[in-house]
PDB file of C-alpha atoms and ligand atoms in Angstrom:
ATOM      1  CA  MET A   1     -25.141  30.188  29.183  1.00 92.00           C
ATOM      2  CA  ASN A   2     -21.894  31.641  27.813  1.00 95.00           C
ATOM      3  CA  VAL A   3     -22.038  32.626  24.161  1.00 98.00           C
ATOM      4  CA  VAL A   4     -18.681  33.935  22.995  1.00 98.00           C
ATOM      5  CA  VAL A   5     -18.335  35.274  19.466  1.00 98.00           C
ATOM      6  CA  LEU A   6     -14.842  35.282  17.946  1.00 98.00           C
ATOM      7  CA  LEU A   7     -14.676  38.000  15.322  1.00 98.00           C
ATOM      8  CA  GLY A   8     -11.925  38.672  12.833  1.00 97.00           C
ATOM      9  CA  ALA A   9     -11.011  39.009   9.191  1.00 97.00           C
ATOM     10  CA  PRO A  10     -10.239  35.892   7.136  1.00 95.00           C
ATOM     11  CA  GLY A  11      -6.950  34.486   8.485  1.00 96.00           C
ATOM     12  CA  ALA A  12      -6.992  36.466  11.766  1.00 97.00           C
ATOM     13  CA  GLY A  13      -6.639  33.346  13.943  1.00 97.00           C
ATOM     14  CA  LYS A  14     -10.230  32.574  14.996  1.00 97.00           C
ATOM     15  CA  GLY A  15      -9.904  28.873  14.157  1.00 96.00           C
ATOM     16  CA  THR A  16      -6.563  28.696  15.995  1.00 96.00           C
ATOM     17  CA  GLN A  17      -7.936  30.266  19.169  1.00 97.00           C
ATOM     18  CA  ALA A  18     -11.420  28.684  19.221  1.00 97.00           C
ATOM     19  CA  PRO A  19     -10.438  25.125  20.295  1.00 95.00           C
ATOM     20  CA  LEU A  20      -7.959  26.460  22.868  1.00 95.00           C
ATOM     21  CA  LEU A  21     -10.678  28.633  24.355  1.00 97.00           C
ATOM     22  CA  ALA A  22     -13.159  25.752  24.237  1.00 96.00           C
ATOM     23  CA  ALA A  23     -10.814  23.748  26.453  1.00 94.00           C
ATOM     24  CA  ARG A  24     -10.662  26.632  28.946  1.00 95.00           C
ATOM     25  CA  LEU A  25     -14.406  27.324  29.013  1.00 96.00           C
ATOM     26  CA  GLY A  26     -15.635  23.730  28.674  1.00 95.00           C
ATOM     27  CA  ILE A  27     -18.095  24.553  25.879  1.00 96.00           C
ATOM     28  CA  PRO A  28     -18.010  23.489  22.208  1.00 97.00           C
ATOM     29  CA  VAL A  29     -16.884  25.475  19.178  1.00 97.00           C
ATOM     30  CA  VAL A  30     -19.369  26.060  16.403  1.00 97.00           C
ATOM     31  CA  ALA A  31     -17.568  27.220  13.254  1.00 97.00           C
ATOM     32  CA  THR A  32     -19.790  27.848  10.249  1.00 97.00           C
ATOM     33  CA  GLY A  33     -16.812  27.521   7.852  1.00 96.00           C
ATOM     34  CA  ASP A  34     -16.100  24.028   9.261  1.00 94.00           C
ATOM     35  CA  LEU A  35     -19.797  23.071   9.052  1.00 96.00           C
ATOM     36  CA  PHE A  36     -19.861  24.178   5.411  1.00 96.00           C
ATOM     37  CA  ARG A  37     -16.587  22.353   4.600  1.00 95.00           C
ATOM     38  CA  SER A  38     -17.947  19.161   6.134  1.00 93.00           C
ATOM     39  CA  ALA A  39     -21.180  19.503   4.082  1.00 95.00           C
ATOM     40  CA  VAL A  40     -19.044  19.986   0.947  1.00 95.00           C
ATOM     41  CA  ARG A  41     -17.025  16.873   1.804  1.00 93.00           C
ATOM     42  CA  ASP A  42     -20.220  14.848   2.343  1.00 95.00           C
ATOM     43  CA  GLY A  43     -21.633  16.118  -0.969  1.00 96.00           C
ATOM     44  CA  THR A  44     -24.965  17.206   0.607  1.00 95.00           C
ATOM     45  CA  PRO A  45     -27.244  19.655  -1.279  1.00 95.00           C
ATOM     46  CA  LEU A  46     -26.321  22.327   1.302  1.00 94.00           C
ATOM     47  CA  GLY A  47     -22.627  21.632   0.679  1.00 95.00           C
ATOM     48  CA  MET A  48     -23.031  21.888  -3.085  1.00 96.00           C
ATOM     49  CA  GLU A  49     -24.871  25.197  -2.727  1.00 96.00           C
ATOM     50  CA  ALA A  50     -22.343  26.614  -0.223  1.00 97.00           C
ATOM     51  CA  ARG A  51     -19.332  25.524  -2.267  1.00 96.00           C
ATOM     52  CA  ARG A  52     -20.165  27.889  -5.144  1.00 96.00           C
ATOM     53  CA  PHE A  53     -19.820  30.856  -2.789  1.00 97.00           C
ATOM     54  CA  MET A  54     -16.886  29.579  -0.752  1.00 96.00           C
ATOM     55  CA  ASP A  55     -14.719  28.760  -3.763  1.00 94.00           C
ATOM     56  CA  ALA A  56     -15.435  32.249  -5.108  1.00 93.00           C
ATOM     57  CA  GLY A  57     -14.420  33.843  -1.788  1.00 94.00           C
ATOM     58  CA  GLN A  58     -17.936  35.168  -1.185  1.00 96.00           C
ATOM     59  CA  LEU A  59     -20.168  34.892   1.852  1.00 97.00           C
ATOM     60  CA  VAL A  60     -22.798  32.156   1.696  1.00 98.00           C
ATOM     61  CA  PRO A  61     -26.286  33.797   1.678  1.00 97.00           C
ATOM     62  CA  ASP A  62     -27.658  34.690   5.121  1.00 97.00           C
ATOM     63  CA  GLU A  63     -30.750  32.505   4.800  1.00 96.00           C
ATOM     64  CA  ILE A  64     -28.718  29.302   4.329  1.00 96.00           C
ATOM     65  CA  THR A  65     -26.133  30.230   6.959  1.00 98.00           C
ATOM     66  CA  VAL A  66     -28.616  31.237   9.663  1.00 97.00           C
ATOM     67  CA  ARG A  67     -30.606  28.010   9.181  1.00 95.00           C
ATOM     68  CA  LEU A  68     -27.431  25.918   9.493  1.00 95.00           C
ATOM     69  CA  LEU A  69     -26.326  27.757  12.638  1.00 97.00           C
ATOM     70  CA  LEU A  70     -29.721  27.553  14.364  1.00 96.00           C
ATOM     71  CA  GLU A  71     -29.909  23.801  13.705  1.00 95.00           C
ATOM     72  CA  ARG A  72     -26.476  23.388  15.272  1.00 96.00           C
ATOM     73  CA  LEU A  73     -27.371  25.564  18.297  1.00 96.00           C
ATOM     74  CA  ALA A  74     -30.427  23.384  18.946  1.00 95.00           C
ATOM     75  CA  ARG A  75     -28.228  20.322  19.610  1.00 96.00           C
ATOM     76  CA  PRO A  76     -27.956  19.335  23.315  1.00 96.00           C
ATOM     77  CA  ASP A  77     -24.196  19.960  23.604  1.00 96.00           C
ATOM     78  CA  ALA A  78     -24.785  23.675  22.914  1.00 96.00           C
ATOM     79  CA  ALA A  79     -27.195  24.113  25.822  1.00 94.00           C
ATOM     80  CA  ALA A  80     -24.535  25.351  28.265  1.00 92.00           C
ATOM     81  CA  GLY A  81     -23.022  27.752  25.735  1.00 96.00           C
ATOM     82  CA  VAL A  82     -20.888  27.928  22.616  1.00 98.00           C
ATOM     83  CA  ILE A  83     -17.910  29.637  21.077  1.00 98.00           C
ATOM     84  CA  LEU A  84     -18.904  30.925  17.663  1.00 98.00           C
ATOM     85  CA  ASP A  85     -16.082  31.056  15.105  1.00 98.00           C
ATOM     86  CA  GLY A  86     -17.025  32.750  11.829  1.00 97.00           C
ATOM     87  CA  PHE A  87     -20.627  33.571  12.774  1.00 98.00           C
ATOM     88  CA  PRO A  88     -22.168  36.145  12.664  1.00 98.00           C
ATOM     89  CA  ARG A  89     -20.568  37.611   9.542  1.00 97.00           C
ATOM     90  CA  THR A  90     -23.275  40.142   8.589  1.00 97.00           C
ATOM     91  CA  GLY A  91     -25.648  42.477  10.421  1.00 97.00           C
ATOM     92  CA  VAL A  92     -28.566  40.202   9.437  1.00 97.00           C
ATOM     93  CA  GLN A  93     -26.832  37.186  11.001  1.00 98.00           C
ATOM     94  CA  ALA A  94     -26.029  39.145  14.177  1.00 98.00           C
ATOM     95  CA  ALA A  95     -29.692  40.150  14.544  1.00 98.00           C
ATOM     96  CA  ALA A  96     -30.852  36.544  13.912  1.00 98.00           C
ATOM     97  CA  LEU A  97     -28.481  35.305  16.625  1.00 98.00           C
ATOM     98  CA  ASP A  98     -29.750  37.915  19.099  1.00 98.00           C
ATOM     99  CA  ARG A  99     -33.343  36.796  18.439  1.00 97.00           C
ATOM    100  CA  ALA A 100     -32.525  33.091  18.825  1.00 97.00           C
ATOM    101  CA  LEU A 101     -30.713  33.726  22.110  1.00 97.00           C
ATOM    102  CA  ALA A 102     -33.468  36.016  23.428  1.00 97.00           C
ATOM    103  CA  ASP A 103     -35.879  33.074  22.970  1.00 95.00           C
ATOM    104  CA  ARG A 104     -33.722  31.239  25.540  1.00 94.00           C
ATOM    105  CA  ASP A 105     -33.367  34.275  27.825  1.00 95.00           C
ATOM    106  CA  ALA A 106     -29.722  34.496  26.767  1.00 96.00           C
ATOM    107  CA  ARG A 107     -27.490  36.976  24.970  1.00 97.00           C
ATOM    108  CA  VAL A 108     -24.002  37.194  23.490  1.00 98.00           C
ATOM    109  CA  SER A 109     -21.697  37.343  26.529  1.00 98.00           C
ATOM    110  CA  ALA A 110     -18.731  38.790  24.634  1.00 98.00           C
ATOM    111  CA  ALA A 111     -17.713  39.419  21.030  1.00 98.00           C
ATOM    112  CA  VAL A 112     -13.927  39.342  20.853  1.00 98.00           C
ATOM    113  CA  LEU A 113     -12.356  40.918  17.771  1.00 98.00           C
ATOM    114  CA  VAL A 114      -8.951  39.430  16.917  1.00 98.00           C
ATOM    115  CA  ASP A 115      -7.431  42.400  15.150  1.00 98.00           C
ATOM    116  CA  VAL A 116      -4.746  41.762  12.477  1.00 97.00           C
ATOM    117  CA  PRO A 117      -3.556  44.040   9.625  1.00 94.00           C
ATOM    118  CA  SER A 118      -4.185  42.961   6.001  1.00 92.00           C
ATOM    119  CA  GLU A 119      -0.551  42.196   4.991  1.00 92.00           C
ATOM    120  CA  GLU A 120      -0.241  39.728   7.861  1.00 95.00           C
ATOM    121  CA  LEU A 121      -3.625  38.132   6.984  1.00 96.00           C
ATOM    122  CA  ILE A 122      -2.356  37.359   3.488  1.00 94.00           C
ATOM    123  CA  ARG A 123       0.855  35.838   4.878  1.00 95.00           C
ATOM    124  CA  ARG A 124      -1.112  33.679   7.322  1.00 96.00           C
ATOM    125  CA  MET A 125      -3.593  32.336   4.780  1.00 96.00           C
ATOM    126  CA  SER A 126      -1.004  31.662   2.084  1.00 95.00           C
ATOM    127  CA  GLY A 127       1.021  29.467   4.463  1.00 96.00           C
ATOM    128  CA  ARG A 128      -1.907  27.742   6.134  1.00 96.00           C
ATOM    129  CA  TRP A 129      -2.507  23.978   6.196  1.00 97.00           C
ATOM    130  CA  ILE A 130      -5.543  22.468   7.944  1.00 96.00           C
ATOM    131  CA  CYS A 131      -6.373  18.907   8.956  1.00 96.00           C
ATOM    132  CA  ARG A 132      -8.979  16.809   7.166  1.00 94.00           C
ATOM    133  CA  ALA A 133     -10.595  15.471  10.345  1.00 93.00           C
ATOM    134  CA  ALA A 134     -11.372  18.673  12.248  1.00 91.00           C
ATOM    135  CA  GLY A 135      -9.902  21.675  10.428  1.00 92.00           C
ATOM    136  CA  HIS A 136      -7.162  22.296  13.027  1.00 94.00           C
ATOM    137  CA  PRO A 137      -5.000  25.039  11.477  1.00 95.00           C
ATOM    138  CA  TYR A 138      -1.192  25.103  11.089  1.00 97.00           C
ATOM    139  CA  HIS A 139       1.192  27.495   9.379  1.00 96.00           C
ATOM    140  CA  GLU A 140       4.232  26.335   7.450  1.00 95.00           C
ATOM    141  CA  THR A 141       6.542  28.780   9.242  1.00 94.00           C
ATOM    142  CA  SER A 142       4.820  30.266  12.317  1.00 91.00           C
ATOM    143  CA  SER A 143       2.968  27.181  13.597  1.00 93.00           C
ATOM    144  CA  PRO A 144       4.230  24.019  11.851  1.00 96.00           C
ATOM    145  CA  PRO A 145       3.010  20.538  12.854  1.00 97.00           C
ATOM    146  CA  ARG A 146       5.470  18.284  14.696  1.00 98.00           C
ATOM    147  CA  ALA A 147       5.503  15.822  11.740  1.00 97.00           C
ATOM    148  CA  ALA A 148       5.188  17.274   8.217  1.00 96.00           C
ATOM    149  CA  GLY A 149       1.718  16.828   6.716  1.00 97.00           C
ATOM    150  CA  VAL A 150       0.135  15.294   9.860  1.00 98.00           C
ATOM    151  CA  CYS A 151      -2.150  16.919  12.482  1.00 97.00           C
ATOM    152  CA  ASP A 152      -0.581  16.965  15.982  1.00 97.00           C
ATOM    153  CA  LEU A 153      -4.008  16.709  17.584  1.00 94.00           C
ATOM    154  CA  ASP A 154      -5.752  13.915  15.652  1.00 96.00           C
ATOM    155  CA  GLY A 155      -3.174  12.423  13.245  1.00 98.00           C
ATOM    156  CA  SER A 156      -5.202  13.231  10.116  1.00 98.00           C
ATOM    157  CA  GLU A 157      -3.686  14.482   6.851  1.00 98.00           C
ATOM    158  CA  LEU A 158      -3.076  18.234   6.354  1.00 98.00           C
ATOM    159  CA  TYR A 159      -4.203  20.027   3.181  1.00 97.00           C
ATOM    160  CA  GLN A 160      -4.475  23.568   1.808  1.00 96.00           C
ATOM    161  CA  ARG A 161      -7.967  25.060   1.536  1.00 94.00           C
ATOM    162  CA  PRO A 162      -9.123  25.783  -2.038  1.00 92.00           C
ATOM    163  CA  ASP A 163     -10.073  29.337  -0.965  1.00 95.00           C
ATOM    164  CA  ASP A 164      -6.500  29.989   0.264  1.00 95.00           C
ATOM    165  CA  ARG A 165      -5.241  30.536  -3.307  1.00 91.00           C
ATOM    166  CA  PRO A 166      -3.792  34.066  -3.678  1.00 91.00           C
ATOM    167  CA  ASP A 167      -6.525  35.298  -6.060  1.00 92.00           C
ATOM    168  CA  THR A 168      -9.338  33.986  -3.808  1.00 94.00           C
ATOM    169  CA  ILE A 169      -7.681  35.405  -0.683  1.00 94.00           C
ATOM    170  CA  ARG A 170      -7.868  38.870  -2.271  1.00 93.00           C
ATOM    171  CA  VAL A 171     -11.548  38.419  -3.180  1.00 93.00           C
ATOM    172  CA  ARG A 172     -12.389  37.215   0.350  1.00 94.00           C
ATOM    173  CA  MET A 173     -10.799  40.309   1.852  1.00 94.00           C
ATOM    174  CA  ASP A 174     -12.551  42.643  -0.629  1.00 91.00           C
ATOM    175  CA  GLN A 175     -15.945  40.955  -0.252  1.00 90.00           C
ATOM    176  CA  GLN A 176     -15.987  40.256   3.466  1.00 93.00           C
ATOM    177  CA  LEU A 177     -14.307  43.105   5.335  1.00 94.00           C
ATOM    178  CA  GLY A 178     -17.256  45.488   4.804  1.00 94.00           C
ATOM    179  CA  ALA A 179     -19.663  42.986   6.351  1.00 95.00           C
ATOM    180  CA  LEU A 180     -17.263  42.413   9.267  1.00 96.00           C
ATOM    181  CA  ALA A 181     -17.357  46.156   9.980  1.00 96.00           C
ATOM    182  CA  GLU A 182     -21.173  45.917  10.253  1.00 97.00           C
ATOM    183  CA  VAL A 183     -20.881  43.121  12.813  1.00 98.00           C
ATOM    184  CA  ILE A 184     -18.251  45.034  14.800  1.00 98.00           C
ATOM    185  CA  ASP A 185     -20.631  48.019  14.941  1.00 98.00           C
ATOM    186  CA  HIS A 186     -23.451  45.742  16.088  1.00 98.00           C
ATOM    187  CA  TYR A 187     -21.457  44.535  19.111  1.00 98.00           C
ATOM    188  CA  ARG A 188     -19.964  47.934  19.840  1.00 98.00           C
ATOM    189  CA  SER A 189     -23.542  49.231  20.185  1.00 98.00           C
ATOM    190  CA  SER A 190     -24.597  46.357  22.434  1.00 97.00           C
ATOM    191  CA  GLY A 191     -21.513  46.793  24.668  1.00 97.00           C
ATOM    192  CA  ALA A 192     -20.279  43.204  24.051  1.00 98.00           C
ATOM    193  CA  LEU A 193     -17.301  44.145  21.844  1.00 98.00           C
ATOM    194  CA  ARG A 194     -13.757  43.588  23.123  1.00 98.00           C
ATOM    195  CA  THR A 195     -10.670  43.909  20.899  1.00 98.00           C
ATOM    196  CA  VAL A 196      -7.395  42.009  21.210  1.00 98.00           C
ATOM    197  CA  ASP A 197      -4.133  42.525  19.335  1.00 98.00           C
ATOM    198  CA  GLY A 198      -3.976  39.499  17.012  1.00 98.00           C
ATOM    199  CA  LEU A 199      -0.431  40.278  15.832  1.00 97.00           C
ATOM    200  CA  GLN A 200       1.034  38.684  18.942  1.00 96.00           C
ATOM    201  CA  GLY A 201       2.007  35.001  19.162  1.00 95.00           C
ATOM    202  CA  ILE A 202      -0.704  32.368  19.625  1.00 96.00           C
ATOM    203  CA  THR A 203      -0.140  32.045  23.404  1.00 96.00           C
ATOM    204  CA  GLN A 204      -0.206  35.821  23.926  1.00 98.00           C
ATOM    205  CA  VAL A 205      -3.409  36.168  21.891  1.00 98.00           C
ATOM    206  CA  ALA A 206      -4.994  33.413  24.015  1.00 98.00           C
ATOM    207  CA  ALA A 207      -4.005  35.271  27.196  1.00 98.00           C
ATOM    208  CA  ALA A 208      -5.393  38.550  25.804  1.00 98.00           C
ATOM    209  CA  ILE A 209      -8.685  36.812  25.008  1.00 98.00           C
ATOM    210  CA  ASP A 210      -8.898  35.633  28.631  1.00 98.00           C
ATOM    211  CA  VAL A 211      -8.390  39.207  29.854  1.00 98.00           C
ATOM    212  CA  ALA A 212     -11.070  40.454  27.443  1.00 98.00           C
ATOM    213  CA  LEU A 213     -13.535  37.765  28.548  1.00 98.00           C
ATOM    214  CA  THR A 214     -12.949  38.433  32.218  1.00 97.00           C
ATOM    215  CA  ASP A 215     -13.579  42.122  31.538  1.00 97.00           C
ATOM    216  CA  ALA A 216     -16.874  41.151  29.875  1.00 97.00           C
ATOM    217  CA  GLY A 217     -17.891  39.049  32.894  1.00 95.00           C
ATOM    218  CA  VAL A 218     -17.170  35.588  31.436  1.00 95.00           C
ATOM    219  CA  ALA A 219     -15.433  33.326  33.983  1.00 92.00           C
ATOM    220  CA  VAL A 220     -12.326  31.690  32.511  1.00 90.00           C
ATOM    221  CA  ALA A 221     -10.694  28.683  34.239  1.00 79.00           C
ATOM    222  CA  ALA A 222      -7.809  29.722  36.507  1.00 66.00           C
ATOM    223  CA  GLY A 223      -4.255  28.916  35.419  1.00 58.00           C
ATOM    224  CA  GLY A 224      -4.260  30.850  32.155  1.00 54.00           C
ATOM    225  CA  PRO A 225      -4.424  29.573  28.613  1.00 53.00           C
ATOM    226  CA  ALA A 226      -4.165  25.787  28.604  1.00 47.00           C
ATOM    227  CA  GLY A 227      -3.573  23.461  25.707  1.00 44.00           C
ATOM    228  CA  VAL A 228      -1.663  25.986  23.621  1.00 44.00           C
ATOM    229  CA  ARG A 229       0.477  24.251  21.026  1.00 43.00           C
TER     230      ARG A 229
HETATM  231  P1  AP5 B   1     -14.142  30.373   7.429  1.00 79.33           P
HETATM  232  O1  AP5 B   1     -13.671  28.987   7.447  1.00 79.33           O
HETATM  233  O2  AP5 B   1     -14.807  30.934   8.634  1.00 79.33           O
HETATM  234  O3  AP5 B   1     -12.930  31.297   6.985  1.00 79.33           O
HETATM  235  P2  AP5 B   1     -12.511  32.799   7.362  1.00 79.33           P
HETATM  236  O4  AP5 B   1     -13.360  33.655   8.190  1.00 79.33           O
HETATM  237  O5  AP5 B   1     -12.152  33.346   6.047  1.00 79.33           O
HETATM  238  O6  AP5 B   1     -11.413  32.627   8.360  1.00 79.33           O
HETATM  239  P3  AP5 B   1     -10.238  31.672   8.217  1.00 79.33           P
HETATM  240  O7  AP5 B   1     -10.647  30.276   8.602  1.00 79.33           O
HETATM  241  O8  AP5 B   1      -9.629  31.874   6.858  1.00 79.33           O
HETATM  242  O9  AP5 B   1      -9.230  32.298   9.276  1.00 79.33           O
HETATM  243  P4  AP5 B   1      -9.151  32.123  10.831  1.00 79.33           P
HETATM  244  O10 AP5 B   1      -9.448  33.442  11.474  1.00 79.33           O
HETATM  245  O11 AP5 B   1      -9.898  30.924  11.326  1.00 79.33           O
HETATM  246  O12 AP5 B   1      -7.575  31.896  10.963  1.00 79.33           O
HETATM  247  P5  AP5 B   1      -6.755  30.582  11.374  1.00 79.33           P
HETATM  248  O13 AP5 B   1      -6.889  30.344  12.836  1.00 79.33           O
HETATM  249  O14 AP5 B   1      -7.005  29.458  10.442  1.00 79.33           O
HETATM  250  O15 AP5 B   1     -15.130  30.575   6.213  1.00 79.33           O
HETATM  251  C1  AP5 B   1     -14.806  30.056   4.933  1.00 79.33           C
HETATM  252  C2  AP5 B   1     -15.912  30.428   3.966  1.00 79.33           C
HETATM  253  O16 AP5 B   1     -17.171  29.831   4.395  1.00 79.33           O
HETATM  254  C3  AP5 B   1     -16.205  31.932   3.866  1.00 79.33           C
HETATM  255  O17 AP5 B   1     -15.350  32.561   2.939  1.00 79.33           O
HETATM  256  C4  AP5 B   1     -17.663  31.903   3.400  1.00 79.33           C
HETATM  257  O18 AP5 B   1     -17.755  31.588   2.033  1.00 79.33           O
HETATM  258  C5  AP5 B   1     -18.241  30.724   4.180  1.00 79.33           C
HETATM  259  N1  AP5 B   1     -18.798  31.138   5.492  1.00 79.33           N
HETATM  260  C6  AP5 B   1     -18.371  30.718   6.720  1.00 79.33           C
HETATM  261  N2  AP5 B   1     -19.105  31.294   7.689  1.00 79.33           N
HETATM  262  C7  AP5 B   1     -20.006  32.094   7.065  1.00 79.33           C
HETATM  263  C8  AP5 B   1     -21.029  32.972   7.522  1.00 79.33           C
HETATM  264  N3  AP5 B   1     -21.282  33.131   8.840  1.00 79.33           N
HETATM  265  N4  AP5 B   1     -21.757  33.635   6.598  1.00 79.33           N
HETATM  266  C9  AP5 B   1     -21.541  33.466   5.283  1.00 79.33           C
HETATM  267  N5  AP5 B   1     -20.564  32.681   4.765  1.00 79.33           N
HETATM  268  C10 AP5 B   1     -19.825  31.990   5.662  1.00 79.33           C
HETATM  269  O19 AP5 B   1      -5.255  31.150  11.158  1.00 79.33           O
HETATM  270  C11 AP5 B   1      -4.789  31.472   9.865  1.00 79.33           C
HETATM  271  C12 AP5 B   1      -3.310  31.075   9.768  1.00 79.33           C
HETATM  272  O20 AP5 B   1      -2.539  31.889  10.634  1.00 79.33           O
HETATM  273  C13 AP5 B   1      -3.020  29.630  10.167  1.00 79.33           C
HETATM  274  O21 AP5 B   1      -2.018  29.152   9.299  1.00 79.33           O
HETATM  275  C14 AP5 B   1      -2.502  29.747  11.605  1.00 79.33           C
HETATM  276  O22 AP5 B   1      -1.581  28.708  11.930  1.00 79.33           O
HETATM  277  C15 AP5 B   1      -1.818  31.112  11.591  1.00 79.33           C
HETATM  278  N6  AP5 B   1      -1.912  31.815  12.873  1.00 79.33           N
HETATM  279  C16 AP5 B   1      -3.003  31.891  13.688  1.00 79.33           C
HETATM  280  N7  AP5 B   1      -2.737  32.669  14.761  1.00 79.33           N
HETATM  281  C17 AP5 B   1      -1.462  33.108  14.606  1.00 79.33           C
HETATM  282  C18 AP5 B   1      -0.618  33.961  15.377  1.00 79.33           C
HETATM  283  N8  AP5 B   1      -1.049  34.524  16.532  1.00 79.33           N
HETATM  284  N9  AP5 B   1       0.636  34.211  14.919  1.00 79.33           N
HETATM  285  C19 AP5 B   1       1.068  33.647  13.758  1.00 79.33           C
HETATM  286  N10 AP5 B   1       0.316  32.828  12.985  1.00 79.33           N
HETATM  287  C20 AP5 B   1      -0.937  32.566  13.402  1.00 79.33           C
HETATM  288 MG1   MG B   2     -11.126  29.514  10.423  1.00 79.33          MG
END
């Protein structure tokens, strides 16, 4: 069972890389931000609770997030492995994931940190558009869709996330980077941490992730990064 954690600050490119990597590894992406956004859209009690934190740029409490993630991991399509985008985000979440995997005689195969400096994160989030159907991310200058306002991959409408407003972007960075450092330490201690330079183009980052995974013992399909837009 391959469990790959994609780590990175808000806007680092986790959601851009996760589906590309999923195509190469043949396992699904589980993105807690996407699960929360879909709960918000469906107006469920979980969505209403999560929305208060998301709109304020804060992390959703660990108890809610861990429960959501464990329910998703229990679904049959996750049995052969998953790519985790946006989870774990705190030391408590990282420990909960380790325990859940240990129950299945599994462990995190690799935790890949996509490393990007703060000024570039702000530029990426301020120009981001994502699709309504699946959250596929675009950027108005560095990764525009082929047709304005329409997702290349599923044809759904593109919109800007409410937490990508400049004031909320700043709060997200202030509130979340400390917790990210905790998670990085967790995987450095376990030996699973690999770091890639996220300032490169999307294709180069994908190739660097493949190198990092191979180094960590995760077999990546031959032929290099496929499906890169
Ligand atoms: P979440 O949706 O996970 O947001 P995030 O971590 O803030 O990360 P982003 O989605 O903003 O960035 P990304 O790294 O996916 O970058 P992307 O690929 O889009 O979480 C949202 C909220 O939900 C959180 O704030 C929190 O409230 C809550 N939440 C979620 N998980 C939680 C958890 N585990 N615990 C508690 N709360 C949780 O790329 C960004 C832009 O850059 C795009 O426009 C893209 O086109 C562009 N881009 C990407 N790569 C490149 C490149 N190489 N070169 C140039 N441009 C690029
Ligand atoms: Mg994302």
